[in-house]
Amino acid sequence: MPPHSALPPDDPMSIAFDEARRAAVAGEVPVGAAVVCDGIVIARAGNRTRTDNDPTAHAEMLAIRAACLRLGSDRLPGCDLYVTLEPCPMCAAAISFARIRRLYYGAEDPKGGAVDNGVRFFHADTCHHAPDVYGGIRAQEAADMLRTFFRERR
């Protein structure tokens, strides 16, 4: 992923939505993410599983990796993650391991989510770090984007 310049965090969720729309144009499931640290968007990504032939290339994973590279650290304790869809178990684990401070997400994912649905990863006894979680941000918009994407493929 090419590095992005620092962007003002006026609305990091809008940046995540921009990344989700880019992913959809590339034929990827429209999920986007942005990492904010010290008031600056330091990383952003959209899903790239098909593009990269990599099942771990979820928007959250890519944004976390880019943020860690940018900061030269495997942990992001002062950073917040904005994502358009409730993270899956893999992404929830990465969020925990990265020590993300706050997670903001859009639509819930009753089938594949692991934050407020499914395994509820951050509530497990084995979870080492749980971020503060704020779900439902622009949830309808995120859900509509996903529904439209899948409807057009059927």
mmCIF file of C-alpha atoms in Angstrom:
data_model
loop_
_atom_site.group_PDB
_atom_site.id
_atom_site.type_symbol
_atom_site.label_atom_id
_atom_site.label_comp_id
_atom_site.label_asym_id
_atom_site.label_seq_id
_atom_site.Cartn_x
_atom_site.Cartn_y
_atom_site.Cartn_z
ATOM 1 C CA MET A 1 0.000 0.000 0.000
ATOM 2 C CA PRO A 2 1.471 3.360 -0.916
ATOM 3 C CA PRO A 3 1.899 5.643 2.095
ATOM 4 C CA HIS A 4 -0.771 8.293 2.553
ATOM 5 C CA SER A 5 0.046 11.783 3.682
ATOM 6 C CA ALA A 6 -1.256 12.869 7.054
ATOM 7 C CA LEU A 7 -4.835 14.011 6.767
ATOM 8 C CA PRO A 8 -6.798 16.080 9.226
ATOM 9 C CA PRO A 9 -9.101 13.833 11.248
ATOM 10 C CA ASP A 10 -12.153 16.028 10.650
ATOM 11 C CA ASP A 11 -14.147 12.882 10.065
ATOM 12 C CA PRO A 12 -12.075 9.691 10.070
ATOM 13 C CA MET A 13 -15.205 7.632 9.400
ATOM 14 C CA SER A 14 -15.624 9.498 6.101
ATOM 15 C CA ILE A 15 -12.077 8.470 5.215
ATOM 16 C CA ALA A 16 -12.988 4.858 6.027
ATOM 17 C CA PHE A 17 -16.061 5.162 3.786
ATOM 18 C CA ASP A 18 -13.896 6.555 0.968
ATOM 19 C CA GLU A 19 -11.664 3.489 1.311
ATOM 20 C CA ALA A 20 -14.716 1.194 1.297
ATOM 21 C CA ARG A 21 -15.954 2.789 -1.936
ATOM 22 C CA ARG A 22 -12.497 2.328 -3.518
ATOM 23 C CA ALA A 23 -12.545 -1.313 -2.481
ATOM 24 C CA ALA A 24 -15.955 -1.801 -4.114
ATOM 25 C CA VAL A 25 -14.726 -0.269 -7.382
ATOM 26 C CA ALA A 26 -11.880 -2.810 -7.323
ATOM 27 C CA GLY A 27 -14.388 -5.648 -6.844
ATOM 28 C CA GLU A 28 -13.618 -6.074 -3.161
ATOM 29 C CA VAL A 29 -16.180 -6.254 -0.358
ATOM 30 C CA PRO A 30 -16.656 -2.563 0.534
ATOM 31 C CA VAL A 31 -15.055 -2.233 3.939
ATOM 32 C CA GLY A 32 -12.707 0.597 4.806
ATOM 33 C CA ALA A 33 -10.615 1.579 7.804
ATOM 34 C CA ALA A 34 -8.594 4.523 9.106
ATOM 35 C CA VAL A 35 -6.164 4.762 12.026
ATOM 36 C CA VAL A 36 -5.900 8.068 13.891
ATOM 37 C CA CYS A 37 -3.011 8.871 16.222
ATOM 38 C CA ASP A 38 -2.394 12.200 17.931
ATOM 39 C CA GLY A 39 -5.154 13.784 15.872
ATOM 40 C CA ILE A 40 -3.717 12.685 12.520
ATOM 41 C CA VAL A 41 -4.891 9.958 10.152
ATOM 42 C CA ILE A 42 -1.717 7.897 9.868
ATOM 43 C CA ALA A 43 -3.073 4.940 7.887
ATOM 44 C CA ARG A 44 -6.069 4.030 5.775
ATOM 45 C CA ALA A 45 -7.057 1.010 3.738
ATOM 46 C CA GLY A 46 -9.879 -0.835 2.065
ATOM 47 C CA ASN A 47 -10.331 -4.569 1.716
ATOM 48 C CA ARG A 48 -7.852 -6.187 -0.702
ATOM 49 C CA THR A 49 -8.328 -9.925 -0.180
ATOM 50 C CA ARG A 50 -8.959 -10.650 -3.859
ATOM 51 C CA THR A 51 -6.521 -8.102 -5.209
ATOM 52 C CA ASP A 52 -3.712 -9.425 -3.015
ATOM 53 C CA ASN A 53 -4.828 -13.084 -3.024
ATOM 54 C CA ASP A 54 -4.591 -12.837 0.745
ATOM 55 C CA PRO A 55 -7.432 -13.838 3.074
ATOM 56 C CA THR A 56 -5.911 -11.647 5.804
ATOM 57 C CA ALA A 57 -6.001 -8.457 3.688
ATOM 58 C CA HIS A 58 -9.019 -7.023 5.504
ATOM 59 C CA ALA A 59 -9.171 -3.230 5.723
ATOM 60 C CA GLU A 60 -8.487 -3.281 9.470
ATOM 61 C CA MET A 61 -5.458 -5.543 9.130
ATOM 62 C CA LEU A 62 -3.961 -3.442 6.332
ATOM 63 C CA ALA A 63 -4.542 -0.166 8.180
ATOM 64 C CA ILE A 64 -3.066 -1.558 11.415
ATOM 65 C CA ARG A 65 -0.009 -2.883 9.550
ATOM 66 C CA ALA A 66 0.523 0.473 7.823
ATOM 67 C CA ALA A 67 0.150 2.382 11.106
ATOM 68 C CA CYS A 68 2.643 0.098 12.857
ATOM 69 C CA LEU A 69 5.146 0.573 10.033
ATOM 70 C CA ARG A 70 4.673 4.320 10.088
ATOM 71 C CA LEU A 71 5.205 4.516 13.857
ATOM 72 C CA GLY A 72 7.908 1.851 13.932
ATOM 73 C CA SER A 73 6.090 -0.131 16.603
ATOM 74 C CA ASP A 74 4.060 -3.307 16.942
ATOM 75 C CA ARG A 75 1.634 -1.533 19.281
ATOM 76 C CA LEU A 76 -0.684 1.427 18.792
ATOM 77 C CA PRO A 77 -1.826 2.315 22.328
ATOM 78 C CA GLY A 78 -2.630 5.961 21.602
ATOM 79 C CA CYS A 79 -4.417 5.228 18.339
ATOM 80 C CA ASP A 80 -8.043 4.869 17.363
ATOM 81 C CA LEU A 81 -9.420 2.688 14.566
ATOM 82 C CA TYR A 82 -12.427 3.648 12.451
ATOM 83 C CA VAL A 83 -13.948 0.900 10.313
ATOM 84 C CA THR A 84 -17.171 0.697 8.319
ATOM 85 C CA LEU A 85 -18.106 -2.835 9.463
ATOM 86 C CA GLU A 86 -17.896 -4.651 12.782
ATOM 87 C CA PRO A 87 -14.544 -6.459 12.825
ATOM 88 C CA CYS A 88 -14.321 -10.244 12.408
ATOM 89 C CA PRO A 89 -12.476 -12.478 14.920
ATOM 90 C CA MET A 90 -9.140 -12.124 13.092
ATOM 91 C CA CYS A 91 -9.358 -8.347 13.029
ATOM 92 C CA ALA A 92 -10.601 -8.144 16.628
ATOM 93 C CA ALA A 93 -7.547 -10.150 17.713
ATOM 94 C CA ALA A 94 -5.233 -7.827 15.755
ATOM 95 C CA ILE A 95 -6.924 -4.805 17.351
ATOM 96 C CA SER A 96 -6.316 -6.330 20.772
ATOM 97 C CA PHE A 97 -2.689 -7.282 20.060
ATOM 98 C CA ALA A 98 -1.998 -3.803 18.653
ATOM 99 C CA ARG A 99 -3.457 -2.276 21.834
ATOM 100 C CA ILE A 100 -5.737 0.051 19.863
ATOM 101 C CA ARG A 101 -7.233 2.579 22.293
ATOM 102 C CA ARG A 102 -10.692 3.025 20.732
ATOM 103 C CA LEU A 103 -12.628 1.208 18.023
ATOM 104 C CA TYR A 104 -15.363 2.996 16.106
ATOM 105 C CA TYR A 105 -17.367 0.928 13.638
ATOM 106 C CA GLY A 106 -20.352 1.347 11.342
ATOM 107 C CA ALA A 107 -22.650 -1.569 10.592
ATOM 108 C CA GLU A 108 -22.965 -4.604 12.808
ATOM 109 C CA ASP A 109 -22.125 -7.962 11.248
ATOM 110 C CA PRO A 110 -24.396 -10.579 12.860
ATOM 111 C CA LYS A 111 -22.833 -13.354 10.751
ATOM 112 C CA GLY A 112 -19.119 -12.583 10.868
ATOM 113 C CA GLY A 113 -18.653 -9.911 13.510
ATOM 114 C CA ALA A 114 -16.744 -10.599 16.704
ATOM 115 C CA VAL A 115 -17.200 -7.427 18.740
ATOM 116 C CA ASP A 116 -20.887 -7.136 19.606
ATOM 117 C CA ASN A 117 -21.887 -10.321 17.791
ATOM 118 C CA GLY A 118 -20.482 -13.820 17.498
ATOM 119 C CA VAL A 119 -17.613 -14.608 19.851
ATOM 120 C CA ARG A 120 -17.566 -11.088 21.380
ATOM 121 C CA PHE A 121 -13.780 -11.273 21.402
ATOM 122 C CA PHE A 122 -13.136 -8.332 23.720
ATOM 123 C CA HIS A 123 -15.292 -9.941 26.438
ATOM 124 C CA ALA A 124 -13.345 -13.213 26.444
ATOM 125 C CA ASP A 125 -11.222 -14.063 29.481
ATOM 126 C CA THR A 126 -8.293 -14.692 27.147
ATOM 127 C CA CYS A 127 -8.399 -11.188 25.634
ATOM 128 C CA HIS A 128 -5.322 -9.263 26.784
ATOM 129 C CA HIS A 129 -6.558 -5.806 25.790
ATOM 130 C CA ALA A 130 -10.015 -4.507 24.949
ATOM 131 C CA PRO A 131 -10.426 -1.101 23.312
ATOM 132 C CA ASP A 132 -13.292 1.218 24.109
ATOM 133 C CA VAL A 133 -15.897 0.322 21.473
ATOM 134 C CA TYR A 134 -18.381 2.637 19.780
ATOM 135 C CA GLY A 135 -20.579 0.879 17.228
ATOM 136 C CA GLY A 136 -23.369 1.978 14.950
ATOM 137 C CA ILE A 137 -21.664 5.032 13.455
ATOM 138 C CA ARG A 138 -23.319 5.676 10.088
ATOM 139 C CA ALA A 139 -24.538 2.081 10.350
ATOM 140 C CA GLN A 140 -27.344 2.400 7.812
ATOM 141 C CA GLU A 141 -25.028 3.913 5.221
ATOM 142 C CA ALA A 142 -22.489 1.115 5.738
ATOM 143 C CA ALA A 143 -25.164 -1.591 5.591
ATOM 144 C CA ASP A 144 -26.655 -0.086 2.424
ATOM 145 C CA MET A 145 -23.237 -0.012 0.758
ATOM 146 C CA LEU A 146 -22.717 -3.703 1.527
ATOM 147 C CA ARG A 147 -26.246 -4.679 0.454
ATOM 148 C CA THR A 148 -25.874 -2.828 -2.858
ATOM 149 C CA PHE A 149 -22.489 -4.420 -3.514
ATOM 150 C CA PHE A 150 -23.783 -7.969 -2.992
ATOM 151 C CA ARG A 151 -27.087 -7.365 -4.817
ATOM 152 C CA GLU A 152 -25.156 -6.225 -7.907
ATOM 153 C CA ARG A 153 -23.162 -9.461 -7.878
ATOM 154 C CA ARG A 154 -26.141 -11.804 -7.777
#
